[in-house]
Structure formats: C-alpha cells, structure tokens
Coordinates of C-alpha atoms in Angstrom, one line a residue:
Chain Z
M1 CA -0.7 10.9 16.4
S2 CA 1.3 7.9 15.2
W3 CA 4.2 5.8 16.2
N4 CA 7.0 7.4 18.0
P5 CA 10.1 6.9 15.6
R6 CA 12.2 5.4 18.4
T7 CA 9.4 3.1 19.5
L8 CA 8.9 2.1 15.9
M9 CA 12.6 1.2 15.6
G10 CA 12.2 -0.8 18.8
E11 CA 9.2 -2.5 17.4
A12 CA 11.2 -3.5 14.3
V13 CA 14.0 -4.8 16.5
A14 CA 11.5 -6.7 18.7
N15 CA 9.9 -8.3 15.6
V16 CA 13.3 -9.4 14.2
R17 CA 14.3 -10.8 17.6
S18 CA 11.1 -12.5 18.6
S19 CA 10.6 -14.3 15.2
A20 CA 13.9 -16.1 15.4
V21 CA 13.2 -18.8 12.8
R22 CA 11.8 -16.3 10.3
S23 CA 14.8 -13.9 10.9
A24 CA 17.3 -16.8 10.6
I25 CA 15.8 -17.9 7.2
L26 CA 15.9 -14.3 5.9
F27 CA 19.4 -13.7 7.3
T28 CA 20.7 -17.0 5.7
A29 CA 19.1 -16.2 2.4
L30 CA 20.7 -12.8 2.4
A31 CA 24.1 -14.0 3.5
V32 CA 24.1 -16.8 0.9
A33 CA 22.8 -14.6 -2.0
L34 CA 24.9 -11.5 -1.3
G35 CA 27.9 -13.6 -0.2
S36 CA 27.8 -15.7 -3.4
L37 CA 27.7 -12.5 -5.5
A38 CA 30.6 -11.0 -3.5
Y39 CA 32.5 -14.3 -3.9
L40 CA 32.0 -14.3 -7.7
E41 CA 33.2 -10.8 -7.8
V42 CA 36.2 -11.2 -5.6
H43 CA 37.2 -14.4 -7.3
Q44 CA 36.9 -13.3 -10.9
A45 CA 37.9 -9.7 -10.4
S46 CA 41.1 -10.7 -8.5
D47 CA 42.3 -12.6 -11.6
L48 CA 41.1 -10.0 -14.0
L49 CA 42.6 -7.1 -12.0
A50 CA 45.9 -8.9 -11.7
F51 CA 45.9 -9.5 -15.4
E52 CA 44.9 -5.9 -16.1
S53 CA 47.7 -4.7 -13.8
S54 CA 50.3 -6.8 -15.6
F55 CA 48.9 -5.8 -19.0
Q56 CA 49.2 -2.2 -18.0
S57 CA 52.7 -2.6 -16.6
A58 CA 53.8 -4.1 -19.8
G59 CA 52.5 -1.1 -21.7
G60 CA 49.2 -2.6 -22.9
Y61 CA 47.6 0.8 -23.1
V62 CA 50.5 2.5 -24.9
S63 CA 50.4 3.5 -28.5
I64 CA 53.3 4.7 -30.6
V65 CA 53.0 7.2 -33.4
S66 CA 55.7 7.5 -36.0
A67 CA 56.0 9.2 -39.4
Q68 CA 58.5 9.1 -42.3
G69 CA 59.9 12.6 -41.4
G70 CA 59.4 12.3 -37.7
V71 CA 56.7 13.6 -35.4
S72 CA 56.4 16.9 -33.7
A73 CA 57.8 16.6 -30.1
G74 CA 55.8 19.7 -29.0
R75 CA 52.6 18.2 -30.3
C76 CA 53.4 15.0 -28.5
E77 CA 54.0 16.8 -25.2
G78 CA 50.7 18.6 -25.7
L79 CA 48.9 15.3 -25.4
N80 CA 49.7 15.3 -21.7
R81 CA 46.8 17.8 -21.2
V82 CA 44.3 15.6 -23.0
P83 CA 41.8 13.7 -20.7
G84 CA 42.3 10.0 -20.7
V85 CA 46.0 10.3 -21.5
V86 CA 48.2 9.1 -18.6
A87 CA 51.4 10.5 -20.1
A88 CA 52.9 11.2 -23.5
G89 CA 56.4 11.9 -24.6
A90 CA 58.6 11.8 -27.7
E91 CA 61.7 9.7 -28.2
R92 CA 64.7 10.7 -30.3
A93 CA 67.5 8.3 -31.0
E94 CA 70.8 10.2 -31.2
G95 CA 72.9 7.2 -32.3
Q96 CA 76.1 6.0 -30.7
A97 CA 78.6 8.0 -28.7
T98 CA 81.7 7.2 -26.7
F99 CA 81.8 8.1 -23.0
T100 CA 84.9 8.9 -21.1
S101 CA 83.6 7.0 -18.1
A102 CA 83.6 3.8 -20.0
P103 CA 86.5 3.9 -22.5
G104 CA 86.4 1.5 -25.3
V105 CA 82.8 0.6 -24.9
L106 CA 80.0 2.0 -27.1
Y107 CA 76.5 2.5 -25.9
Q108 CA 73.4 3.6 -27.5
E109 CA 72.4 7.0 -26.5
Y110 CA 68.8 8.3 -26.6
G111 CA 67.4 11.7 -26.0
I112 CA 64.0 11.7 -24.5
T113 CA 61.5 14.4 -23.7
T114 CA 60.2 14.8 -20.2
G115 CA 56.8 13.5 -21.2
L116 CA 58.1 10.1 -22.2
A117 CA 59.7 9.8 -18.7
R118 CA 56.3 10.2 -17.3
V119 CA 55.1 7.3 -19.5
W120 CA 57.4 5.2 -17.4
A121 CA 56.1 6.6 -14.2
T122 CA 54.1 3.5 -13.6
S123 CA 57.4 1.8 -12.6
S124 CA 58.0 2.8 -9.0
S125 CA 61.7 3.4 -9.5
V126 CA 61.3 5.9 -12.3
G127 CA 59.3 8.8 -11.0
N128 CA 58.9 12.1 -12.8
L129 CA 62.1 13.2 -14.4
P130 CA 63.1 16.8 -13.9
P131 CA 64.3 18.6 -17.0
T132 CA 67.7 19.1 -15.5
P133 CA 70.7 18.7 -17.8
G134 CA 72.2 15.3 -17.1
F135 CA 71.8 11.7 -17.9
F136 CA 69.8 8.7 -16.7
A137 CA 71.0 5.2 -17.1
G138 CA 69.0 2.0 -17.4
T139 CA 69.7 -0.6 -14.7
A140 CA 71.4 -3.0 -17.1
L141 CA 73.8 -0.3 -18.4
A142 CA 74.5 1.0 -14.8
S143 CA 75.3 -2.5 -13.8
E144 CA 77.7 -3.1 -16.7
L145 CA 79.4 0.3 -16.2
A146 CA 79.4 0.0 -12.4
V147 CA 78.1 3.6 -12.2
R148 CA 75.7 5.1 -9.7
G149 CA 73.7 8.3 -9.5
G150 CA 75.7 11.4 -8.8
L151 CA 78.7 10.5 -10.9
M152 CA 79.7 12.8 -13.8
L153 CA 79.7 11.6 -17.4
A154 CA 81.0 13.4 -20.4
R155 CA 80.6 12.7 -24.1
E156 CA 83.8 13.1 -26.2
G157 CA 84.5 16.8 -26.7
E158 CA 81.7 17.9 -24.4
S159 CA 81.4 19.1 -20.9
P160 CA 80.6 16.5 -18.2
L161 CA 77.0 16.2 -17.0
P162 CA 75.8 14.4 -13.8
L163 CA 74.3 11.0 -13.9
L164 CA 71.0 11.9 -12.3
A165 CA 69.5 8.5 -11.5
I166 CA 69.5 4.8 -12.4
L167 CA 66.1 3.9 -14.0
D168 CA 64.5 0.5 -13.9
V169 CA 62.8 0.5 -17.3
S170 CA 63.4 -3.2 -17.9
E171 CA 59.7 -4.1 -17.9
R172 CA 58.3 -1.3 -20.0
A173 CA 61.2 -0.7 -22.4
P174 CA 63.8 -3.4 -22.3
Q175 CA 65.8 -1.8 -25.1
A176 CA 66.3 1.3 -23.0
D177 CA 67.6 -0.7 -20.1
R178 CA 71.0 -0.8 -21.7
S179 CA 70.9 2.9 -22.8
L180 CA 71.9 6.2 -21.5
L181 CA 69.0 8.6 -21.6
E182 CA 69.1 12.3 -21.7
V183 CA 66.1 14.6 -21.0
V184 CA 65.8 17.3 -23.6
P185 CA 63.2 20.0 -24.2
P186 CA 60.3 19.0 -26.6
T187 CA 61.5 20.9 -29.6
G188 CA 61.8 19.9 -33.3
N189 CA 60.9 16.5 -34.5
A190 CA 61.2 13.2 -32.7
D191 CA 61.4 9.7 -34.0
E192 CA 58.4 8.5 -32.1
C193 CA 55.7 9.7 -29.8
W194 CA 54.7 7.3 -27.0
V195 CA 51.2 7.8 -25.5
E196 CA 49.8 5.9 -22.6
F197 CA 46.1 6.0 -22.1
T198 CA 43.8 5.0 -19.2
P199 CA 42.3 1.5 -20.0
Q200 CA 38.9 3.1 -20.7
A201 CA 40.3 5.8 -23.0
F202 CA 42.7 3.5 -24.9
P203 CA 40.5 2.2 -27.8
G204 CA 39.2 5.6 -28.7
G205 CA 42.3 7.6 -27.9
S206 CA 44.6 5.3 -29.9
G207 CA 42.2 5.5 -32.9
A208 CA 42.4 9.3 -32.8
L209 CA 46.1 9.6 -32.6
A210 CA 46.8 9.6 -36.4
A211 CA 44.5 12.6 -36.8
A212 CA 46.3 14.4 -34.0
F213 CA 49.5 14.2 -35.9
A214 CA 48.1 14.8 -39.4
G215 CA 49.6 17.7 -41.4
G216 CA 53.2 17.0 -40.3
N217 CA 56.1 15.4 -42.2
G218 CA 54.7 12.3 -43.8
T219 CA 51.6 10.2 -43.0
P220 CA 51.6 9.3 -39.3
S221 CA 51.2 5.6 -38.4
V222 CA 50.0 4.3 -35.1
R223 CA 50.9 0.9 -33.6
A224 CA 50.2 -0.6 -30.2
Y225 CA 53.3 -1.0 -28.1
I226 CA 52.1 -4.5 -27.1
S227 CA 51.5 -6.6 -30.2
P228 CA 48.1 -8.3 -30.3
D229 CA 49.4 -11.8 -30.1
Q230 CA 51.2 -11.0 -26.8
F231 CA 47.9 -10.5 -25.0
S232 CA 44.9 -12.1 -26.8
R233 CA 42.6 -11.0 -23.9
N234 CA 41.5 -7.5 -23.0
P235 CA 41.1 -7.2 -19.3
A236 CA 39.1 -4.0 -19.5
N237 CA 36.5 -5.7 -21.8
E238 CA 36.4 -8.8 -19.6
L239 CA 35.7 -6.7 -16.5
A240 CA 33.0 -4.8 -18.3
A241 CA 31.4 -8.0 -19.6
R242 CA 31.4 -10.1 -16.4
P243 CA 27.9 -11.4 -15.7
Q244 CA 27.7 -10.4 -12.0
R245 CA 28.2 -6.8 -13.0
N246 CA 24.4 -6.8 -13.7
G247 CA 23.7 -9.9 -11.7
W248 CA 23.2 -7.8 -8.6
A249 CA 19.8 -6.8 -9.9
I250 CA 18.7 -10.4 -10.3
V251 CA 20.0 -11.3 -6.8
A252 CA 18.1 -8.2 -5.4
L253 CA 14.9 -9.3 -7.1
L254 CA 15.2 -12.8 -5.8
V255 CA 15.9 -11.8 -2.2
A256 CA 13.2 -9.1 -2.3
G257 CA 10.9 -11.9 -3.5
I258 CA 11.7 -13.9 -0.3
F259 CA 10.9 -10.9 1.8
V260 CA 7.6 -10.5 0.0
L261 CA 6.8 -14.2 0.6
V262 CA 7.5 -13.8 4.2
A263 CA 5.3 -10.7 4.3
W264 CA 2.5 -12.7 2.7
L265 CA 2.8 -15.3 5.5
R266 CA 2.6 -12.4 7.9
R267 CA -0.4 -10.7 6.4
A268 CA -2.7 -11.3 9.4
E269 CA 0.0 -9.7 11.6
L270 CA 0.3 -6.8 9.1
G271 CA -3.5 -6.5 9.1
L272 CA -3.4 -6.2 12.9
Y273 CA -1.0 -3.3 12.7
L274 CA -3.3 -1.6 10.1
A275 CA -6.5 -2.4 12.0
L276 CA -5.1 -0.8 15.2
G277 CA -4.2 2.4 13.4
T278 CA -0.8 2.1 11.9
S279 CA -0.7 3.8 8.5
R280 CA 0.6 2.0 5.4
V281 CA 3.5 4.4 5.2
T282 CA 4.4 3.7 8.9
L283 CA 4.0 0.0 8.2
A284 CA 6.4 0.2 5.2
T285 CA 8.8 2.2 7.4
M286 CA 8.8 -0.5 10.1
L287 CA 9.3 -3.3 7.4
A288 CA 12.1 -1.2 6.0
M289 CA 13.7 -1.0 9.5
E290 CA 13.4 -4.8 9.9
S291 CA 14.9 -5.3 6.4
W292 CA 17.7 -2.9 7.2
I293 CA 18.7 -4.9 10.3
L294 CA 18.6 -8.2 8.4
V295 CA 20.2 -6.9 5.1
A296 CA 23.1 -5.2 7.0
A297 CA 23.8 -8.4 9.0
G298 CA 23.4 -10.7 5.9
W299 CA 25.5 -8.5 3.6
L300 CA 28.3 -8.0 6.1
T301 CA 28.4 -11.8 6.9
G302 CA 28.2 -12.7 3.2
V303 CA 31.0 -10.4 2.2
L304 CA 33.2 -11.6 5.0
W305 CA 32.5 -15.3 4.1
A306 CA 33.4 -14.5 0.4
L307 CA 36.7 -12.9 1.4
A308 CA 37.5 -15.8 3.8
I309 CA 36.7 -18.5 1.2
Q310 CA 38.8 -16.6 -1.4
R311 CA 41.7 -16.4 1.1
A312 CA 41.3 -20.0 2.4
T313 CA 41.4 -21.4 -1.2
G314 CA 44.7 -19.7 -1.7
H315 CA 43.5 -17.1 -4.3
A316 CA 44.7 -13.5 -4.5
L317 CA 42.8 -10.9 -2.5
T318 CA 43.4 -7.4 -3.8
L319 CA 42.0 -4.1 -2.6
G320 CA 40.5 -3.6 -6.1
S321 CA 38.7 -6.9 -6.0
I322 CA 37.4 -6.3 -2.4
R323 CA 36.1 -3.0 -3.6
L324 CA 34.3 -4.5 -6.5
A325 CA 32.8 -7.3 -4.4
T326 CA 31.6 -4.8 -1.8
V327 CA 30.2 -2.4 -4.4
T328 CA 28.4 -5.1 -6.4
S329 CA 26.9 -7.0 -3.4
G330 CA 26.2 -3.6 -1.7
S331 CA 24.2 -2.5 -4.8
A332 CA 22.1 -5.7 -4.4
A333 CA 21.7 -5.1 -0.7
L334 CA 20.6 -1.5 -1.3
A335 CA 18.1 -2.6 -4.0
V336 CA 16.7 -5.1 -1.5
L337 CA 16.3 -2.4 1.1
V338 CA 14.2 -0.3 -1.3
L339 CA 12.3 -3.1 -3.0
A340 CA 11.5 -5.4 0.0
P341 CA 9.4 -2.9 2.1
M342 CA 7.7 -1.4 -1.0
L343 CA 6.6 -4.8 -2.3
S344 CA 5.8 -6.2 1.2
V345 CA 3.4 -3.4 2.0
L346 CA 1.6 -4.3 -1.3
V347 CA 0.8 -7.6 0.2
A348 CA -1.2 -5.8 2.9
R349 CA -3.3 -3.8 0.4
G350 CA -7.0 -4.1 0.2
S351 CA -9.5 -4.7 2.9
I352 CA -8.0 -4.8 6.4
A353 CA -10.8 -7.0 7.6
N354 CA -9.8 -9.6 4.9
L355 CA -6.2 -9.5 6.0
L356 CA -7.2 -10.3 9.6
K357 CA -9.1 -13.4 8.4
D358 CA -5.9 -14.7 6.7
R359 CA -4.6 -16.7 9.6
Chain P
M1 CA -19.1 11.9 20.5
S2 CA -21.0 9.6 18.3
L3 CA -20.5 7.0 15.6
S4 CA -23.2 6.6 12.9
L5 CA -24.0 4.6 9.9
R6 CA -26.4 6.0 7.3
D7 CA -28.1 3.7 4.8
V8 CA -25.2 1.4 4.6
V9 CA -25.3 -1.4 2.1
H10 CA -22.5 -4.0 1.7
C11 CA -21.9 -6.7 -0.9
Y12 CA -18.8 -8.9 -0.9
R13 CA -19.0 -9.3 -4.7
S14 CA -20.1 -6.8 -7.2
G15 CA -23.7 -7.6 -8.0
G16 CA -23.9 -10.2 -5.3
V17 CA -26.5 -10.5 -2.5
P18 CA -26.1 -7.7 0.0
V19 CA -25.0 -8.7 3.5
L20 CA -26.3 -5.4 4.9
R21 CA -29.2 -3.5 3.3
G22 CA -29.7 0.1 4.2
V23 CA -28.5 -0.1 7.8
S24 CA -28.6 3.0 9.9
L25 CA -27.3 3.2 13.4
T26 CA -25.9 5.7 15.9
V27 CA -23.8 4.8 18.9
Q28 CA -23.2 7.5 21.5
V29 CA -20.1 7.5 23.7
G30 CA -20.8 5.9 27.0
E31 CA -23.5 3.5 25.8
S32 CA -23.1 -0.2 25.2
V33 CA -24.8 -1.9 22.2
A34 CA -25.1 -5.6 21.5
I35 CA -25.5 -6.8 18.0
V36 CA -27.0 -10.2 17.8
G37 CA -28.0 -12.5 14.9
P38 CA -27.3 -15.9 13.5
S39 CA -23.9 -16.9 12.0
G40 CA -23.4 -15.3 8.6
S41 CA -26.0 -12.6 9.3
G42 CA -23.4 -9.8 8.9
K43 CA -22.6 -8.9 12.5
T44 CA -18.9 -9.0 11.9
T45 CA -19.2 -7.0 8.6
L46 CA -21.3 -4.4 10.4
L47 CA -18.6 -4.2 13.1
T48 CA -15.8 -3.8 10.6
I49 CA -17.7 -1.1 8.8
L50 CA -18.2 0.7 12.1
G51 CA -14.5 0.3 12.9
L52 CA -13.4 1.7 9.5
L53 CA -11.8 -1.6 8.5
T54 CA -14.2 -2.2 5.6
K55 CA -15.5 0.4 3.2
P56 CA -19.2 -0.1 2.7
T57 CA -20.5 -0.6 -0.9
A58 CA -23.0 2.2 -0.3
G59 CA -23.9 4.6 2.5
V60 CA -21.8 6.7 4.8
V61 CA -20.0 6.4 8.1
L62 CA -20.1 9.5 10.3
I63 CA -17.9 10.2 13.3
D64 CA -19.3 13.1 15.4
G65 CA -21.6 13.8 12.5
K66 CA -18.7 14.3 10.1
T67 CA -17.9 12.1 7.1
L68 CA -14.7 10.2 7.0
P69 CA -11.5 11.9 5.6
P70 CA -10.4 10.6 2.2
S71 CA -6.7 10.3 3.2
G72 CA -5.4 6.9 4.3
A73 CA -3.2 8.5 6.9
E74 CA -6.2 10.4 8.5
L75 CA -8.2 7.2 8.6
S76 CA -5.3 5.4 10.3
R77 CA -5.2 8.2 12.8
L78 CA -8.9 7.9 13.5
R79 CA -8.5 4.1 13.9
A80 CA -5.6 4.6 16.4
E81 CA -7.3 7.3 18.5
R82 CA -11.0 6.4 18.4
F83 CA -11.2 2.6 18.1
G84 CA -10.2 -0.4 20.2
W85 CA -10.7 -3.9 18.9
I86 CA -11.4 -7.3 20.3
F87 CA -11.6 -9.7 17.4
Q88 CA -13.4 -13.0 17.1
T89 CA -10.2 -15.0 16.6
A90 CA -7.9 -13.4 19.1
N91 CA -5.6 -11.4 16.9
A92 CA -2.4 -10.8 18.8
L93 CA 1.3 -10.8 17.9
P94 CA 2.0 -14.5 18.9
R95 CA 5.8 -14.2 19.5
R96 CA 5.6 -11.0 21.5
S97 CA 5.0 -10.8 25.2
V98 CA 1.5 -10.4 26.7
L99 CA 2.6 -7.0 28.0
D100 CA 3.8 -5.8 24.5
N101 CA 0.5 -7.0 23.0
A102 CA -1.5 -5.1 25.7
A103 CA 0.6 -2.0 25.1
F104 CA 0.2 -2.2 21.3
G105 CA -2.8 0.2 20.9
L106 CA -0.9 2.9 22.9
L107 CA 2.3 2.5 20.9
V108 CA 0.2 3.1 17.7
Q109 CA -1.0 6.3 19.3
G110 CA 2.5 7.5 19.7
W111 CA 3.2 6.5 23.4
R112 CA 6.7 5.7 24.5
R113 CA 7.1 2.0 25.3
D114 CA 7.8 2.4 29.0
A115 CA 4.7 4.6 29.6
A116 CA 2.6 2.3 27.4
R117 CA 3.7 -0.8 29.3
Q118 CA 2.8 0.8 32.6
R119 CA -0.8 1.6 31.4
A120 CA -1.0 -1.9 29.8
R121 CA -0.1 -3.6 33.1
E122 CA -3.1 -1.9 34.8
A123 CA -5.4 -3.1 32.0
L124 CA -4.0 -6.7 32.2
G125 CA -4.7 -6.7 35.9
A126 CA -8.3 -5.5 35.3
V127 CA -9.1 -8.5 33.1
G128 CA -7.2 -10.9 35.5
V129 CA -4.2 -11.8 33.4
G130 CA -1.6 -9.4 35.0
H131 CA 0.4 -12.4 36.1
L132 CA 0.9 -13.5 32.5
A133 CA 2.6 -10.2 31.4
A134 CA 6.0 -11.7 30.7
Q135 CA 4.7 -14.7 28.8
E136 CA 4.8 -15.0 25.0
A137 CA 1.3 -14.6 23.6
R138 CA 1.5 -17.9 21.7
N139 CA 1.8 -19.8 24.9
L140 CA -1.6 -18.6 26.2
S141 CA -4.9 -20.5 26.0
G142 CA -7.6 -19.0 23.7
G143 CA -9.4 -17.5 26.7
E144 CA -6.3 -16.0 28.1
L145 CA -5.4 -14.5 24.8
Q146 CA -8.9 -13.0 24.4
R147 CA -8.5 -11.3 27.7
V148 CA -5.1 -9.9 26.6
C149 CA -6.9 -8.4 23.6
T150 CA -9.5 -7.0 25.8
A151 CA -6.8 -5.4 27.9
R152 CA -5.2 -4.0 24.7
A153 CA -8.5 -2.3 23.8
L154 CA -9.1 -1.0 27.4
A155 CA -5.5 0.3 27.8
A156 CA -5.7 2.5 24.7
R157 CA -8.9 4.2 26.2
P158 CA -10.6 4.7 22.8
S159 CA -13.9 6.4 22.2
F160 CA -15.4 3.1 20.8
I161 CA -14.5 -0.4 21.7
L162 CA -15.7 -2.9 19.1
A163 CA -15.8 -6.5 20.3
D164 CA -16.6 -9.5 18.0
E165 CA -17.7 -12.4 20.1
P166 CA -15.4 -11.4 23.0
T167 CA -16.6 -14.3 25.2
G168 CA -16.9 -16.9 22.6
Q169 CA -13.8 -18.8 23.8
L170 CA -14.2 -18.2 27.5
D171 CA -15.7 -20.2 30.3
H172 CA -18.6 -18.7 32.3
A173 CA -16.5 -17.3 35.2
T174 CA -14.0 -15.7 32.9
S175 CA -16.7 -14.4 30.6
V176 CA -18.3 -12.6 33.5
Q177 CA -14.9 -11.1 34.4
V178 CA -14.3 -9.8 30.9
I179 CA -17.8 -8.4 30.5
A180 CA -17.5 -6.7 33.9
A181 CA -14.2 -5.1 32.8
L182 CA -15.6 -4.1 29.4
L183 CA -19.1 -2.9 30.4
H184 CA -19.3 -2.2 34.1
N185 CA -15.9 -1.2 35.4
R186 CA -14.8 1.0 32.6
P187 CA -12.5 3.6 34.1
Y188 CA -13.4 6.2 31.4
K189 CA -16.3 7.0 29.2
T190 CA -16.4 4.9 26.1
A191 CA -18.9 3.2 23.9
V192 CA -18.9 -0.6 23.5
V193 CA -20.4 -2.4 20.6
I194 CA -20.4 -6.2 21.0
A195 CA -21.3 -8.7 18.3
T196 CA -22.4 -11.8 20.2
H197 CA -24.4 -15.0 20.1
D198 CA -24.6 -15.0 23.8
T199 CA -27.9 -13.6 24.9
E200 CA -26.7 -13.3 28.5
V201 CA -23.9 -11.0 27.3
A202 CA -26.3 -9.1 25.1
R203 CA -28.7 -8.4 28.1
E204 CA -25.8 -6.7 29.9
C205 CA -25.8 -4.0 27.2
D206 CA -27.8 -0.8 27.2
R207 CA -29.3 -1.6 23.8
I208 CA -29.7 -4.8 21.7
L209 CA -29.8 -4.7 17.9
R210 CA -30.6 -7.8 15.8
V211 CA -29.4 -8.3 12.3
V212 CA -32.2 -10.0 10.3
D213 CA -31.8 -10.5 6.5
G214 CA -29.2 -7.7 6.4
E215 CA -31.4 -5.2 8.3
L216 CA -31.2 -4.0 11.9
Q217 CA -34.1 -4.5 14.4
E218 CA -34.3 -3.4 18.0
G219 CA -34.4 -6.1 20.7
L220 CA -33.7 -9.8 20.9
G221 CA -36.7 -10.6 18.9

C-alpha cells in the first residue's frame, strides 16, 4: 500500500498552495530565468531570422556553375533530386530577337529550363512554371510593353505563342526582369546551372558542385550568386553560434539548484514523509509534481513576458523566433523537471531520524 | 504480532562509544512499554531503531519473527502500515491544516483524502482538539500540536505506536487526556512504546524498561 496517485497529486498541489512564499520565490526564479532565456532568443533570433530571410530571398544560398563549353542542362536538372537542393535549373541565353508585339524595340531573350523557374519559386509571384510552350515576361518588360498574361507573342518568322504569366523576378534576378523567358526542355548544353541549397546544405553542396559537372566541356567553375562583400555575415552560422543555444543547460542547472536549496530547507518535512512510510520514489514523484506545477506556470509566464517585452520595445516578433524562444526555454524547463526532483530527493538521503532532527 | 530487537548495538560514529550495547527486546501487540532513562541515554535512538528509521550498527530487528526486507520500498510499506509516530519535537506539516496533518498517516497508506479526513476527525476528537481541525498547524501551541500528532498516530491504526516524550510539552490535565487516548481508550489492538522522563506516565504502561549505560533493565530502578 502506498499513496493513491490522485491523492499524491492533491498533496503536491496542497504543498504548493500552502507554502505561498516558497512557491512565489520558485515561481519568480523560474519566470525570470526562463523568461530571460526566451527573451534573448526571441530578440536575437528575430533579427537573425529576418536577416536570413533577406539573405535567402536575395539568393544567398544560390551557386552558379559555368564552363567554357557550357554545362549539361540534363545534369543540372538532375540535381533537383539531391537532398539539400531546393531547386536547380539551367539558363541558356539565346541572344536578341525582334517581337511583332513590340515593333522596333529589341529585347533580350532567354531560354530557361523548368528547374531554374523553381529556383525562383521563393518569390510568391513566380510559382512552378509548367513546361508549356509559351513565354514569361519579367515585370519591368511587361510594364514597358504594356502586355499582360494571355496575349500572344510571335518571334519574327515563327508561330505565335501565348504569354503565360508576368513574373516578378526583380529581387532574385534583376537582369531577367527586362527579359522574355521561354521554358525549354533540359536538353543539350546550357550557359549556366543555377542551384539553390537549403542554408544547412549550402557550404558542402556548393563545394561539391564542380565535381558533379566534371567530365563535361571544359573545367566547371562555381561561384556564389551573392558576392561575399554583399553579405559579410552568415546568418546560419550566427544562429548556430548564439550562446543561448546551449545556455538553456546552464539556466536549467541554476534553477534546479534553487529547487535543491529549497528541498534542503524542507528536509525535516521530507523526513516526516519518509518516516511515516512514503518511499523515496513516491517522494521524488511528489516533488516532481510540485515542480511540474511551478515550472509550467513559470515557463508560460516567462515566455509571455519575453514576447510582450519584445513587442513593447517595437522589435519584430516572427513565428520562427517565437518557436526558437519556446523550444530553448522549454528545453531548460524540461531539464529542470527532470533534475529538480532527482537532486531534491538526494537531499533526503541517509538516516531518516537525522532528517527529522534538522529543524 | 510482535516487534523484536536482538543484540542491537548502535554507534553514531564508526569506532565511537556505543549508545546501545547488545539490546534485546520484544514488544507484543496490545501491550504498552515505557522506556525511561536520563537524557542522552539512547531512548530516542532505541525508538528510531524499533520504528525502522535508524539502521543499527549491529544486531537485527524482527517483525513477527521475520528479518526486515532489504528493499527500501518494502521498508517504507512496513513503516506506513505497522508504525505510528509521535515525535519529541512535534513533527507536523506547519502550513497544512490540523485535519490534513491528522489524516497524513492514512494518506501514506493509500487512503483517499475524504475517507482519511473522516477517520482523522474522530481521532482529533479523541485527543480533544477536534475543534482545531481547520486551523493551520503552525498556529497551534506546542501542546496542541503534540495532540494532533497523537491523533495522526491513532488515526492510522498501526500495529505499533512509538511515542518519544509525548507529554513533554503538555500540562498535567492535557497529559492525562493524551495518555488516556494513547493507552487506555485505544479503539483497536496496538502496542505502544513510550520513551519518557515522566515516571507517572511510565507507571501507566504494562512494562517499564530502563536504559542504563546503553543496556536495558526491567523496572524504574
């Protein structure tokens, strides 16, 4: 026979409620420690995530492969099936042509493979391009020509093809914004292969690109789409190196230490539980239940305070940063839940009679 | 049912002077035993060894003729089911109600709180502090608190009640009331072992044992 689980939970609740000062101290310590950790995360991560987002939008994780005799468009398309590659596609510049829809005005024409269109899929107005015969126009060109999707365009001496859509590629590829783009099958050689990686896969993936195109026409060379001087910082590295990424463990140890100190002050009480027949496992369970109540309340309050301060000071509050703040402070909270009862029950080790004397 | 010590020796420090030297003792359920002796003679140590709170340096403790189980959980179960305690300094949960304190021993035995409180109310009434049930324990006087701890021991109806100076902080009238509840008006068959300085209390018991130089002698001496 031992404690009824529901009664034990009630006992933990009663202990938390009856010792208001002790509970208030622990709650405040938890809210401040976990809240500070959450605030550090939400504050720093918001900036870093915003920076990473703009870095990614500008093509920070895009590498371009070129070679003297061109690169294989098929091999470039094949990279779409490689893990860590967001999209890959080849570009082939066809030179200039005259269009009947805009007599007297010359525009650069490009042929692109479908994969490259997917490189641009991070822009909301682009989407996946279907390999349908037809043209796409950049927004600048469409504006100058006063054309819209659905019109028919024909190159001199060729049959007219539909203008499938107007693409906003101004951010990722400003030079294409004044171009007419045509989706073509990935055959033959292209001028360049554009490959976008996930932030994590970018350093390794970019380094392996030259080997992927080896054996073709000429030695392949790889360059980053964004030149290094444009972004001297690397947001992925900064996110990985932020101190609070591992700081949760220190916070957890500190807070668990406060729980242990409180348990040490309660050792006569813990001794009474043991003397009257509570096992050490049951005692640890009860202490875990008490911790659970306080940690849940302190963590929730701390995170809400952190978000409120971030917002009140006029800083950005993104979903990504809220997630990071919740996960990091939540890791600390979980560690406290495990450590605090385990260490607290160690305080009550040894002779029960001695514990009862410690008043 | 019986509780026995066989050749128990206890030292607080390794190689130190033994507080108890080869003590043997058997307490049968239903009897009351007083343990007397001067301060520091080892009465409390003897009581804590009987109540499984202190492991003796040598010798064995037997319950119903059987040695104690090695597992901590089994020992805890025995403490919960077989023993009730009234400590010298009234050990209670100070910020909990008198009723919760009195029900404590039953809760440890696995009782649901409502049922435990009902039994605890009866026990509080038996020692004359039923009217204090809703008070926080820390607001009680030492004597009142000692009676609450007596009620806690009685409510759990253990086989053995171990009381360390249960009347030490009580006036004469209250002392008589507590001893009556503990020794004479027990509503069930239990053994009571009382460590006391008070010869009047000792004389109320069936047997008196005196601790002299770490050894047990019969009678007040």
